[in-house]
């Protein structure tokens, strides 16, 4: 879709709609941030003008000359600001454990209970900005106690202990910069710029197998990368994928092979594709198989636990786990479930297909009882599940109970519920299935090339056409009222507070000259860098010259490794120790011989 030729100040960009589909066959340590100078070369691309757009206008931006990592690949660091926020305790409700309330009355009641226990509580309001596909309005309320200086975290610790003794358990210590209000920082921003002419390969990589996780440093070493940053968001602790913590959330393509299906419509980073060495687009896909008898069916997933769709946005009978509402729209970090799936497993998954979980440890949604019913059904389809084992040409070799070896170079179709019934009815030993996938951008056209790699963004789009442009609704960062049937005439979706919060960020963008920008903003450290809200991250990418930009994984995911050195400071919690978190995959820059 061509960009509007009007001046940027006059542009109004609409949310794109997918059109027709083109088919294509796919299934087939030095001090952090301190580099030794490497000469007098300057950074490729346009120099940012003025101060970095973080904090008030009197906070100056500091930088130093660019370091050249390789011809056409440069590194720069920008920093500014000083601590101005405070430590506080975020109080949870004693009965429900709720931290963020959707309406003011329960928040006021909790605050009154806290005050009655001898503390001084306040109710803070969370309001998100408008975007191209969401409304701007209040999204929640939180109850907080205390305001302690950046160097007085121990006062917050003591307050939390006192609150716990009074019965307010599970409250957490946080730094108020997280709320996204006015702040003086500080901030540390690191920028890798890759010129279009650089003799490098841009790609996405995973570790030993897709089901597991490895640190960005390990992924960089294994791939011989010059530079690596974290890629997909993923299920950090594994419950949505039955313990397989490395499973990416949504799209993951490597060398034109679809290794994880997208949460359809979410924004992604494309590398070495049709639109240049790097591009940002909203991606959807569909994979179909044709059985030996001519019957066809959509494949629900690729390399993930059958029945579990982390981030939603799939096919078939997908339901949000917390309700009985069927939905095919993305819901970031939210598990959807489907009792009637077929999932394909490739050797990249690992040595063997998973055994569908036969769960007895149910818990019940207090409003609907839906989750208890889902887990009861799950016990049934776990016993009914089937594997169709095939060779590399998709010729069926055997049918077996689900859970077993994946043959070298082969494939396995695993079915549960109605999916298992379909496979049993249409599989024939010695005869082949025919697979086919489409991967399309927001204009409905295929985006595939033989060298294409891609990873789903962890956030909405941030910049489009050189201007801040965010689509959180399309990326599943929204409230339940975004279900189309629940929207009133002319009503937009309501964004959730993910737009508001400051966290560490990993960002990717493409300049008008075709340069790739890989950017990290550290966070959760009152002394060094507090992180950025998504609107702040978008302003930074615009300042750096991005024509299009998207966010990758964030928070404790945010990691930058270059020349075998960890450059930034990844942490899991505010004020916590440096920790390199194992990841699902990484975006890497590899020098060509």
Coordinates of C-alpha atoms in Angstrom, one line a residue:
X1 CA 0.0 0.0 0.0
X2 CA 1.7 3.3 -1.1
X3 CA 2.2 6.0 1.5
X4 CA 0.1 9.1 1.3
X5 CA 2.0 11.8 -0.7
X6 CA 0.7 14.6 1.5
X7 CA 3.2 16.3 3.8
X8 CA 3.7 14.3 7.0
X9 CA 1.9 17.0 9.1
X10 CA -1.2 16.5 6.9
X11 CA -1.3 12.7 6.8
X12 CA -4.1 10.6 8.3
X13 CA -3.2 6.9 8.1
X14 CA -6.0 4.3 8.3
X15 CA -5.7 0.9 9.8
X16 CA -5.0 -1.4 6.7
X17 CA -7.4 -4.2 5.8
X18 CA -6.0 -7.5 4.3
X19 CA -7.1 -8.3 0.7
X20 CA -6.8 -11.3 -1.5
X21 CA -4.2 -14.0 -0.7
X22 CA -1.3 -15.2 -2.9
X23 CA -0.3 -18.8 -2.2
X24 CA 3.2 -19.9 -1.7
X25 CA 4.5 -23.3 -0.4
X26 CA 6.4 -22.8 2.9
X27 CA 6.3 -25.8 5.1
X28 CA 9.2 -27.4 3.8
X29 CA 32.5 -9.3 29.2
X30 CA 33.5 -5.9 28.8
X31 CA 31.7 -3.2 30.6
X32 CA 28.1 -2.9 29.3
X33 CA 27.8 -0.4 26.4
X34 CA 31.5 0.3 26.2
X35 CA 33.2 -0.6 22.9
X36 CA 36.8 0.1 22.1
X37 CA 37.0 2.8 19.5
X38 CA 37.7 1.6 15.9
X39 CA 38.7 4.6 14.0
X40 CA 37.3 7.9 12.8
X41 CA 34.4 6.5 10.8
X42 CA 31.0 8.0 11.5
X43 CA 27.6 6.4 11.7
X44 CA 25.7 5.6 8.6
X45 CA 22.5 7.5 8.0
X46 CA 21.0 10.8 9.1
X47 CA 22.2 12.2 12.4
X48 CA 19.3 12.8 14.9
X49 CA 18.5 16.5 15.2
X50 CA 18.2 18.1 18.6
X51 CA 17.7 16.4 22.0
X52 CA 16.3 12.9 22.4
X53 CA 12.5 13.2 23.0
X54 CA 12.5 11.9 26.5
X55 CA 11.7 14.0 29.6
X56 CA 11.3 17.8 29.8
X57 CA 13.1 20.2 27.4
X58 CA 15.8 21.1 29.9
X59 CA 17.2 17.6 30.1
X60 CA 20.1 17.5 27.6
X61 CA 21.1 14.5 25.5
X62 CA 24.7 13.1 25.7
X63 CA 26.4 10.9 23.2
X64 CA 29.8 9.9 21.9
X65 CA 31.3 9.2 18.5
X66 CA 30.0 6.1 16.7
X67 CA 31.8 2.8 16.9
X68 CA 32.1 0.9 13.6
X69 CA 31.5 -2.8 14.3
X70 CA 32.0 -3.7 10.6
X71 CA 31.7 -1.8 7.3
X72 CA 28.2 -0.4 7.3
X73 CA 27.4 -1.5 10.8
X74 CA 27.7 1.1 13.6
X75 CA 26.9 1.5 17.3
X76 CA 26.0 4.6 19.2
X77 CA 24.8 5.3 22.8
X78 CA 22.7 8.2 23.9
X79 CA 21.9 9.0 27.6
X80 CA 20.2 11.8 29.5
X81 CA 18.4 12.7 32.7
X82 CA 18.5 11.9 36.4
X83 CA 16.3 10.1 38.9
X84 CA 13.2 12.1 39.8
X85 CA 10.7 9.4 40.7
X86 CA 10.1 7.4 43.9
X87 CA 9.7 3.9 45.4
X88 CA 6.2 2.9 46.5
X89 CA 4.2 -0.2 47.4
X90 CA 1.4 -1.4 45.1
X91 CA -1.2 -3.0 47.3
X92 CA -3.2 -6.0 46.2
X93 CA -6.8 -6.8 47.4
X94 CA -6.7 -9.3 50.3
X95 CA -9.4 -11.5 48.9
X96 CA -9.0 -11.5 45.1
X97 CA -5.4 -10.6 44.8
X98 CA -6.4 -7.9 42.3
X99 CA -3.8 -5.2 41.7
X100 CA -5.4 -3.1 38.9
X101 CA -9.1 -2.3 39.2
X102 CA -11.3 -1.6 36.2
X103 CA -13.6 0.7 38.2
X104 CA -13.1 3.2 40.9
X105 CA -15.3 1.8 43.7
X106 CA -13.3 -1.4 44.6
X107 CA -10.1 0.7 44.4
X108 CA -11.6 3.2 46.9
X109 CA -12.8 0.4 49.1
X110 CA -9.3 -1.2 49.2
X111 CA -7.7 2.2 50.0
X112 CA -10.2 2.7 52.8
X113 CA -9.2 -0.7 54.2
X114 CA -5.5 0.1 54.0
X115 CA -6.1 3.5 55.8
X116 CA -8.1 1.7 58.5
X117 CA -5.1 -0.5 59.1
X118 CA -3.0 2.6 59.9
X119 CA -1.4 3.4 56.5
X120 CA -1.9 6.3 54.1
X121 CA -3.1 5.0 50.8
X122 CA -3.8 6.8 47.5
X123 CA -5.7 5.8 44.4
X124 CA -3.8 6.4 41.2
X125 CA -5.6 6.6 37.8
X126 CA -4.2 5.0 34.6
X127 CA -5.2 6.8 31.4
X128 CA -3.8 5.7 28.0
X129 CA -3.3 7.8 24.9
X130 CA -5.4 7.4 21.8
X131 CA -4.1 5.6 18.8
X132 CA -5.2 4.8 15.3
X133 CA -7.4 1.9 16.4
X134 CA -8.2 2.5 20.1
X135 CA -9.9 5.1 22.2
X136 CA -8.2 7.3 24.8
X137 CA -9.7 6.8 28.2
X138 CA -9.2 5.6 31.8
X139 CA -8.2 1.9 31.8
X140 CA -7.8 1.3 35.5
X141 CA -6.9 2.3 39.1
X142 CA -4.2 1.2 41.6
X143 CA -3.9 1.6 45.3
X144 CA -0.4 2.7 46.5
X145 CA 1.3 3.5 49.8
X146 CA 4.4 5.6 50.2
X147 CA 6.7 7.9 48.2
X148 CA 10.4 7.1 49.0
X149 CA 13.4 8.6 47.2
X150 CA 15.4 6.6 44.6
X151 CA 18.1 5.8 47.1
X152 CA 15.6 4.8 49.9
X153 CA 14.3 1.5 48.5
X154 CA 14.7 -0.1 52.0
X155 CA 11.9 2.1 53.2
X156 CA 9.5 0.6 50.7
X157 CA 10.7 -2.9 51.7
X158 CA 9.8 -2.1 55.3
X159 CA 6.4 -0.7 54.3
X160 CA 5.6 -3.8 52.3
X161 CA 6.5 -6.0 55.3
X162 CA 4.2 -3.9 57.5
X163 CA 1.4 -4.2 55.0
X164 CA 1.9 -8.0 54.9
X165 CA 1.7 -8.2 58.7
X166 CA -1.6 -6.3 58.4
X167 CA -3.0 -8.9 56.0
X168 CA -2.2 -7.1 52.7
X169 CA 0.0 -9.9 51.3
X170 CA 1.6 -10.2 47.8
X171 CA 1.9 -6.4 47.4
X172 CA 4.9 -5.4 45.4
X173 CA 7.5 -2.7 45.4
X174 CA 7.7 -0.6 42.3
X175 CA 9.3 2.6 41.1
X176 CA 6.8 5.2 40.1
X177 CA 8.4 5.9 36.7
X178 CA 6.7 2.6 35.7
X179 CA 3.4 4.5 35.7
X180 CA 4.4 6.5 32.6
X181 CA 3.9 9.9 34.1
X182 CA 6.2 12.9 33.8
X183 CA 9.8 11.9 34.5
X184 CA 13.3 13.2 34.3
X185 CA 14.7 9.7 33.6
X186 CA 17.4 8.7 33.5
X187 CA 17.6 6.9 30.1
X188 CA 20.2 4.9 28.2
X189 CA 19.5 4.3 24.6
X190 CA 21.7 2.1 22.3
X191 CA 21.4 2.1 18.5
X192 CA 22.8 -0.3 16.0
X193 CA 22.5 1.0 12.4
X194 CA 23.0 -1.4 9.4
X195 CA 23.5 0.3 6.0
X196 CA 21.8 -1.3 3.0
X197 CA 25.2 -1.9 1.5
X198 CA 26.7 -3.7 4.5
X199 CA 28.0 -7.2 3.7
X200 CA 25.9 -8.9 6.3
X201 CA 23.0 -11.3 6.5
X202 CA 20.0 -10.3 8.6
X203 CA 18.0 -13.2 10.0
X204 CA 16.2 -14.7 13.0
X205 CA 17.6 -17.7 14.9
X206 CA 16.6 -20.0 17.7
X207 CA 18.6 -22.4 19.8
X208 CA 18.9 -26.2 19.9
X209 CA 15.2 -26.5 19.3
X210 CA 12.1 -24.3 19.3
X211 CA 10.6 -25.7 22.5
X212 CA 13.5 -24.6 24.6
X213 CA 15.1 -21.2 25.3
X214 CA 18.7 -19.8 25.3
X215 CA 20.2 -16.4 26.1
X216 CA 20.8 -13.9 23.4
X217 CA 24.5 -14.3 24.0
X218 CA 24.2 -18.1 23.4
X219 CA 22.2 -17.5 20.3
X220 CA 24.8 -15.0 19.0
X221 CA 27.7 -17.4 19.6
X222 CA 25.9 -20.4 18.0
X223 CA 25.1 -18.3 14.8
X224 CA 28.4 -16.5 14.6
X225 CA 26.6 -13.2 14.9
X226 CA 28.2 -9.8 15.0
X227 CA 25.2 -8.3 16.7
X228 CA 22.1 -9.9 18.3
X229 CA 19.0 -8.6 20.0
X230 CA 16.1 -10.5 21.5
X231 CA 13.3 -11.4 19.1
X232 CA 9.8 -12.8 19.8
X233 CA 7.8 -12.5 22.9
X234 CA 7.2 -15.9 24.4
X235 CA 5.7 -17.8 27.3
X236 CA 8.4 -17.1 29.9
X237 CA 7.4 -19.7 32.4
X238 CA 5.8 -22.2 30.0
X239 CA 2.2 -22.8 31.3
X240 CA 0.4 -21.8 28.1
X241 CA 2.5 -24.3 26.2
X242 CA 2.5 -27.0 28.8
X243 CA 6.1 -26.3 30.0
X244 CA 7.7 -25.6 26.7
X245 CA 9.0 -22.1 27.6
X246 CA 10.8 -21.4 24.3
X247 CA 7.7 -21.4 22.1
X248 CA 7.4 -18.0 20.4
X249 CA 4.3 -16.0 20.6
X250 CA 3.1 -15.8 17.1
X251 CA 5.1 -15.4 13.8
X252 CA 8.5 -16.9 13.5
X253 CA 10.0 -17.5 10.0
X254 CA 13.5 -18.6 9.2
X255 CA 14.9 -18.9 5.7
X256 CA 11.3 -18.9 4.3
X257 CA 10.2 -21.8 6.6
X258 CA 7.2 -21.1 8.8
X259 CA 8.2 -22.3 12.2
X260 CA 5.5 -20.6 14.2
X261 CA 2.2 -19.3 12.9
X262 CA 1.3 -15.6 13.5
X263 CA -1.3 -14.2 15.8
X264 CA -3.0 -13.1 12.6
X265 CA -2.8 -9.3 12.0
X266 CA 0.0 -8.5 14.4
X267 CA 2.9 -6.3 13.4
X268 CA 6.2 -8.0 12.6
X269 CA 9.8 -7.3 11.5
X270 CA 10.7 -8.9 8.1
X271 CA 14.3 -9.4 7.1
X272 CA 15.7 -10.1 3.6
X273 CA 12.2 -10.1 2.1
X274 CA 10.4 -8.6 -0.9
X275 CA 10.3 -5.1 0.6
X276 CA 14.0 -4.8 1.1
X277 CA 16.5 -6.0 3.6
X278 CA 14.2 -5.0 6.4
X279 CA 10.5 -4.0 6.6
X280 CA 7.7 -3.7 9.1
X281 CA 4.3 -5.1 8.3
X282 CA 1.1 -6.6 9.7
X283 CA 1.2 -10.3 8.9
X284 CA -1.4 -13.1 8.6
X285 CA -1.0 -16.6 7.3
X286 CA -2.9 -19.7 6.6
X287 CA -1.6 -23.3 6.2
X288 CA -3.8 -26.0 4.6
X289 CA -3.2 -29.7 4.0
X290 CA -4.8 -31.8 1.3
X291 CA -5.3 -35.5 2.3
X292 CA -4.7 -38.4 -0.1
X293 CA -8.5 -38.6 -0.7
X294 CA -8.7 -34.9 -1.6
X295 CA -10.2 -33.6 1.6
X296 CA -8.7 -30.3 2.8
X297 CA -8.3 -28.7 6.3
X298 CA -6.7 -25.7 7.8
X299 CA -3.7 -26.4 10.1
X300 CA -4.3 -24.7 13.5
X301 CA -0.7 -24.3 14.6
X302 CA 2.9 -25.1 13.9
X303 CA 5.4 -26.3 16.6
X304 CA 3.2 -25.6 19.7
X305 CA 1.1 -27.6 22.1
X306 CA -2.2 -28.6 20.5
X307 CA -5.1 -26.8 22.0
X308 CA -3.2 -23.9 23.3
X309 CA -2.8 -20.6 21.3
X310 CA -0.7 -18.1 23.2
X311 CA -1.7 -14.6 22.1
X312 CA -4.9 -16.0 20.3
X313 CA -5.5 -14.8 16.7
X314 CA -5.7 -18.3 15.2
X315 CA -8.3 -20.4 13.3
X316 CA -11.3 -22.6 14.1
X317 CA -12.9 -22.8 17.5
X318 CA -10.6 -20.6 19.5
X319 CA -11.8 -19.4 22.9
X320 CA -10.2 -17.1 25.5
X321 CA -9.4 -19.3 28.4
X322 CA -11.0 -16.9 30.9
X323 CA -14.4 -17.0 29.1
X324 CA -16.7 -18.8 26.8
X325 CA -16.3 -16.1 24.1
X326 CA -15.0 -17.4 20.8
X327 CA -12.5 -15.0 19.3
X328 CA -10.1 -15.1 16.4
X329 CA -8.5 -11.7 17.2
X330 CA -5.1 -11.4 18.8
X331 CA -4.9 -10.9 22.6
X332 CA -1.3 -10.3 23.6
X333 CA 0.1 -12.7 26.3
X334 CA -3.4 -14.2 26.7
X335 CA -4.0 -18.0 26.3
X336 CA -6.7 -19.1 23.9
X337 CA -7.8 -22.7 23.8
X338 CA -9.3 -24.9 21.0
X339 CA -10.4 -28.5 21.6
X340 CA -10.4 -29.5 17.9
X341 CA -7.0 -28.8 16.5
X342 CA -4.4 -30.1 14.1
X343 CA -0.8 -29.0 14.8
X344 CA 2.2 -29.8 12.6
X345 CA 5.6 -30.6 14.2
X346 CA 8.8 -30.3 12.3
X347 CA 12.3 -31.5 13.4
X348 CA 13.1 -27.9 14.6
X349 CA 10.6 -28.5 17.4
X350 CA 12.8 -31.1 19.0
X351 CA 13.2 -34.9 19.2
X352 CA 9.6 -35.8 19.9
X353 CA 6.1 -34.5 19.8
X354 CA 4.5 -33.6 23.1
X355 CA 1.9 -35.7 24.8
X356 CA -1.2 -33.7 25.2
X357 CA -1.7 -32.9 28.9
X358 CA -4.3 -34.8 30.8
X359 CA -4.9 -32.2 33.5
X360 CA -6.6 -32.8 36.8
X361 CA -5.4 -29.6 38.5
X362 CA -8.3 -27.5 37.4
X363 CA -9.3 -24.1 38.6
X364 CA -12.6 -22.4 38.0
X365 CA -13.4 -18.9 36.7
X366 CA -15.7 -17.6 39.4
X367 CA -18.0 -16.0 36.9
X368 CA -18.5 -18.8 34.4
X369 CA -16.9 -22.0 35.5
X370 CA -15.5 -22.1 31.9
X371 CA -11.9 -23.1 32.8
X372 CA -13.0 -26.1 34.9
X373 CA -15.0 -27.3 31.9
X374 CA -12.1 -26.7 29.5
X375 CA -9.7 -28.8 31.6
X376 CA -12.3 -31.5 31.9
X377 CA -12.6 -31.6 28.1
X378 CA -8.8 -31.6 27.9
X379 CA -8.6 -34.8 29.9
X380 CA -10.8 -36.4 27.2
X381 CA -9.0 -35.2 24.1
X382 CA -5.6 -36.0 25.6
X383 CA -6.7 -39.7 25.6
X384 CA -8.2 -39.3 22.1
X385 CA -5.2 -37.5 20.5
X386 CA -3.4 -39.0 17.5
X387 CA 0.0 -38.5 15.7
X388 CA 0.2 -39.0 11.9
X389 CA 3.9 -39.7 11.3
X390 CA 5.3 -38.7 7.9
X391 CA 8.6 -38.6 6.0
X392 CA 10.1 -35.4 4.6
X393 CA 7.8 -35.7 1.5
X394 CA 4.7 -35.9 3.8
X395 CA 4.1 -39.5 3.0
X396 CA 2.3 -41.2 5.9
X397 CA 4.4 -43.9 7.7
X398 CA 2.2 -44.7 10.7
X399 CA -0.6 -43.5 13.0
X400 CA 0.0 -43.7 16.7
X401 CA -1.1 -42.4 20.0
X402 CA 0.0 -38.8 20.4
X403 CA 3.6 -38.2 21.8
X404 CA 6.6 -39.9 20.2
X405 CA 9.7 -39.4 18.0
X406 CA 9.8 -37.0 15.1
X407 CA 11.7 -38.9 12.3
X408 CA 14.8 -37.2 11.0
X409 CA 13.7 -34.8 8.2
X410 CA 10.1 -35.8 8.8
X411 CA 6.9 -34.2 9.9
X412 CA 4.1 -35.2 12.4
X413 CA 0.5 -34.0 12.3
X414 CA -1.0 -34.2 15.8
X415 CA -4.8 -34.0 16.2
X416 CA -7.0 -33.5 19.2
X417 CA -10.8 -33.6 19.3
X418 CA -12.4 -33.2 15.9
X419 CA -8.9 -32.7 14.5
X420 CA -8.0 -36.2 15.6
X421 CA -11.2 -37.6 14.0
X422 CA -10.3 -35.9 10.7
X423 CA -6.8 -37.3 10.6
X424 CA -8.0 -40.8 11.4
X425 CA -10.6 -40.5 8.6
X426 CA -8.3 -39.1 5.9
X427 CA -4.8 -40.5 6.5
X428 CA -3.6 -43.6 4.6
X429 CA -0.3 -45.2 5.2
X430 CA 2.0 -45.0 2.1
X431 CA 0.2 -42.0 0.6
X432 CA 1.1 -38.3 1.0
X433 CA -0.6 -35.2 2.3
X434 CA 0.1 -32.0 0.4
X435 CA 0.8 -28.9 2.5
X436 CA 0.6 -25.2 1.5
X437 CA 1.0 -21.9 3.3
X438 CA 0.3 -18.3 2.6
X439 CA 2.0 -15.5 4.4
X440 CA 0.7 -12.1 3.5
X441 CA 1.1 -8.5 4.5
X442 CA -1.5 -5.8 5.2
X443 CA -2.0 -5.3 1.5
X444 CA -3.0 -9.0 1.1
X445 CA 0.1 -9.9 -1.0
X446 CA 2.6 -12.6 -0.3
X447 CA 5.7 -11.4 1.5
X448 CA 7.8 -14.5 1.0
X449 CA 11.2 -14.8 -0.6
X450 CA 13.7 -17.7 -0.4
X451 CA 15.7 -15.8 2.2
X452 CA 12.9 -14.3 4.3
X453 CA 13.1 -14.4 8.1
X454 CA 10.5 -12.7 10.3
X455 CA 9.5 -12.4 14.0
X456 CA 6.4 -11.0 15.5
X457 CA 6.7 -7.7 17.2
X458 CA 6.1 -7.6 21.0
X459 CA 4.2 -4.3 20.7
X460 CA 2.1 -2.4 18.1
X461 CA 3.6 -0.6 15.2
X462 CA 5.3 2.5 16.5
X463 CA 6.1 4.6 13.4
X464 CA 4.6 4.5 9.9
X465 CA 5.6 6.9 7.1
X466 CA 8.0 8.7 9.3
X467 CA 5.3 9.7 11.9
X468 CA 4.2 8.2 15.2
X469 CA 1.5 5.6 14.3
X470 CA 0.4 2.9 16.8
X471 CA -2.2 0.1 16.4
X472 CA -2.5 -1.6 19.7
X473 CA -6.0 -2.9 19.0
X474 CA -4.7 -4.9 16.0
X475 CA -1.9 -6.3 18.2
X476 CA -4.1 -7.5 21.0
X477 CA -3.3 -4.8 23.5
X478 CA -6.9 -3.9 24.3
X479 CA -9.8 -4.4 26.6
X480 CA -12.6 -7.0 26.2
X481 CA -14.7 -4.3 24.6
X482 CA -12.6 -4.7 21.4
X483 CA -14.7 -7.9 20.6
X484 CA -16.5 -6.6 17.5
X485 CA -19.9 -7.7 18.8
X486 CA -19.5 -5.7 21.9
X487 CA -18.6 -2.4 20.2
X488 CA -21.3 0.3 19.8
X489 CA -21.9 2.3 16.6
X490 CA -18.7 4.2 15.8
X491 CA -16.9 3.0 18.9
X492 CA -13.3 2.0 18.8
X493 CA -11.5 -0.5 20.9
X494 CA -10.2 0.5 24.4
X495 CA -6.5 0.1 24.8
X496 CA -5.1 -1.5 28.0
X497 CA -2.4 -0.1 30.1
X498 CA 0.5 -1.6 28.2
X499 CA 0.8 1.7 26.3
X500 CA 1.2 3.5 29.6
X501 CA 3.9 1.5 31.4
X502 CA 7.6 2.2 31.3
X503 CA 9.8 -0.8 30.7
X504 CA 13.0 -1.7 28.9
X505 CA 12.4 -1.8 25.2
X506 CA 13.9 -3.5 22.2
X507 CA 12.8 -1.7 19.0
X508 CA 13.4 -2.2 15.3
X509 CA 13.0 0.3 12.5
X510 CA 13.8 1.0 8.9
X511 CA 14.9 4.4 7.6
X512 CA 13.9 6.1 4.3
X513 CA 17.4 5.1 3.1
X514 CA 16.7 1.4 3.9
X515 CA 18.9 1.2 7.0
X516 CA 17.9 -1.2 9.7
X517 CA 17.8 0.2 13.2
X518 CA 18.0 -2.1 16.2
X519 CA 17.5 -0.1 19.4
X520 CA 17.5 -0.9 23.1
X521 CA 16.3 1.3 25.9
X522 CA 17.2 -0.1 29.3
X523 CA 14.7 0.0 32.1
X524 CA 13.9 -0.9 35.7
X525 CA 17.0 0.8 37.1
X526 CA 16.4 4.1 38.9
X527 CA 20.1 5.0 38.7
X528 CA 20.7 4.3 35.0
X529 CA 17.6 4.0 32.9
X530 CA 13.9 3.8 33.8
X531 CA 12.7 2.6 30.4
X532 CA 10.1 4.0 28.1
X533 CA 6.4 3.9 27.4
X534 CA 5.3 2.8 24.0
X535 CA 4.5 6.4 22.9
X536 CA 7.9 7.5 24.1
X537 CA 9.6 4.6 22.3
X538 CA 7.8 5.7 19.1
X539 CA 9.0 9.2 19.5
X540 CA 12.6 7.9 19.9
X541 CA 12.4 5.8 16.8
X542 CA 11.0 8.8 14.8
X543 CA 13.9 11.0 16.2
X544 CA 16.4 8.4 15.0
X545 CA 15.0 8.6 11.5
X546 CA 12.7 5.5 11.2
X547 CA 10.1 5.5 8.5
X548 CA 8.6 2.4 10.0
X549 CA 9.2 0.9 13.4
X550 CA 7.9 -1.9 15.7
X551 CA 8.8 -3.1 19.2
X552 CA 10.2 -6.5 19.9
X553 CA 10.2 -8.2 23.3
X554 CA 10.6 -5.9 26.3
X555 CA 11.2 -5.8 30.0
X556 CA 13.6 -8.4 31.1
X557 CA 13.8 -9.7 27.5
X558 CA 15.7 -6.6 26.3
X559 CA 19.2 -7.6 25.5
X560 CA 21.9 -6.4 23.1
X561 CA 25.0 -8.4 22.4
X562 CA 27.7 -7.3 20.0
X563 CA 31.2 -8.9 19.4
X564 CA 30.5 -11.3 22.2
X565 CA 29.9 -8.5 24.6
X566 CA 26.8 -7.7 26.6
X567 CA 26.2 -4.0 25.9
X568 CA 23.1 -3.2 27.9
X569 CA 21.8 -4.1 31.4
X570 CA 18.9 -6.6 31.3
X571 CA 17.0 -7.0 34.6
X572 CA 13.8 -8.8 35.6
X573 CA 12.7 -6.5 38.4
X574 CA 13.0 -2.9 39.5
X575 CA 16.4 -2.5 41.2
X576 CA 17.2 -6.2 40.6
X577 CA 20.5 -7.7 39.5
X578 CA 21.7 -7.9 35.9
X579 CA 20.4 -11.2 34.4
X580 CA 20.5 -12.5 30.9
X581 CA 17.1 -14.1 30.4
X582 CA 16.8 -17.2 28.1
X583 CA 14.8 -16.3 25.0
X584 CA 12.7 -17.9 22.4
X585 CA 14.8 -16.5 19.5
X586 CA 16.9 -13.6 18.4
X587 CA 17.4 -11.2 15.5
X588 CA 21.0 -11.4 14.4
X589 CA 23.5 -9.7 12.1
X590 CA 26.0 -12.1 10.6
X591 CA 29.0 -10.9 8.5
X592 CA 29.3 -12.5 5.1
X593 CA 32.6 -14.2 4.3

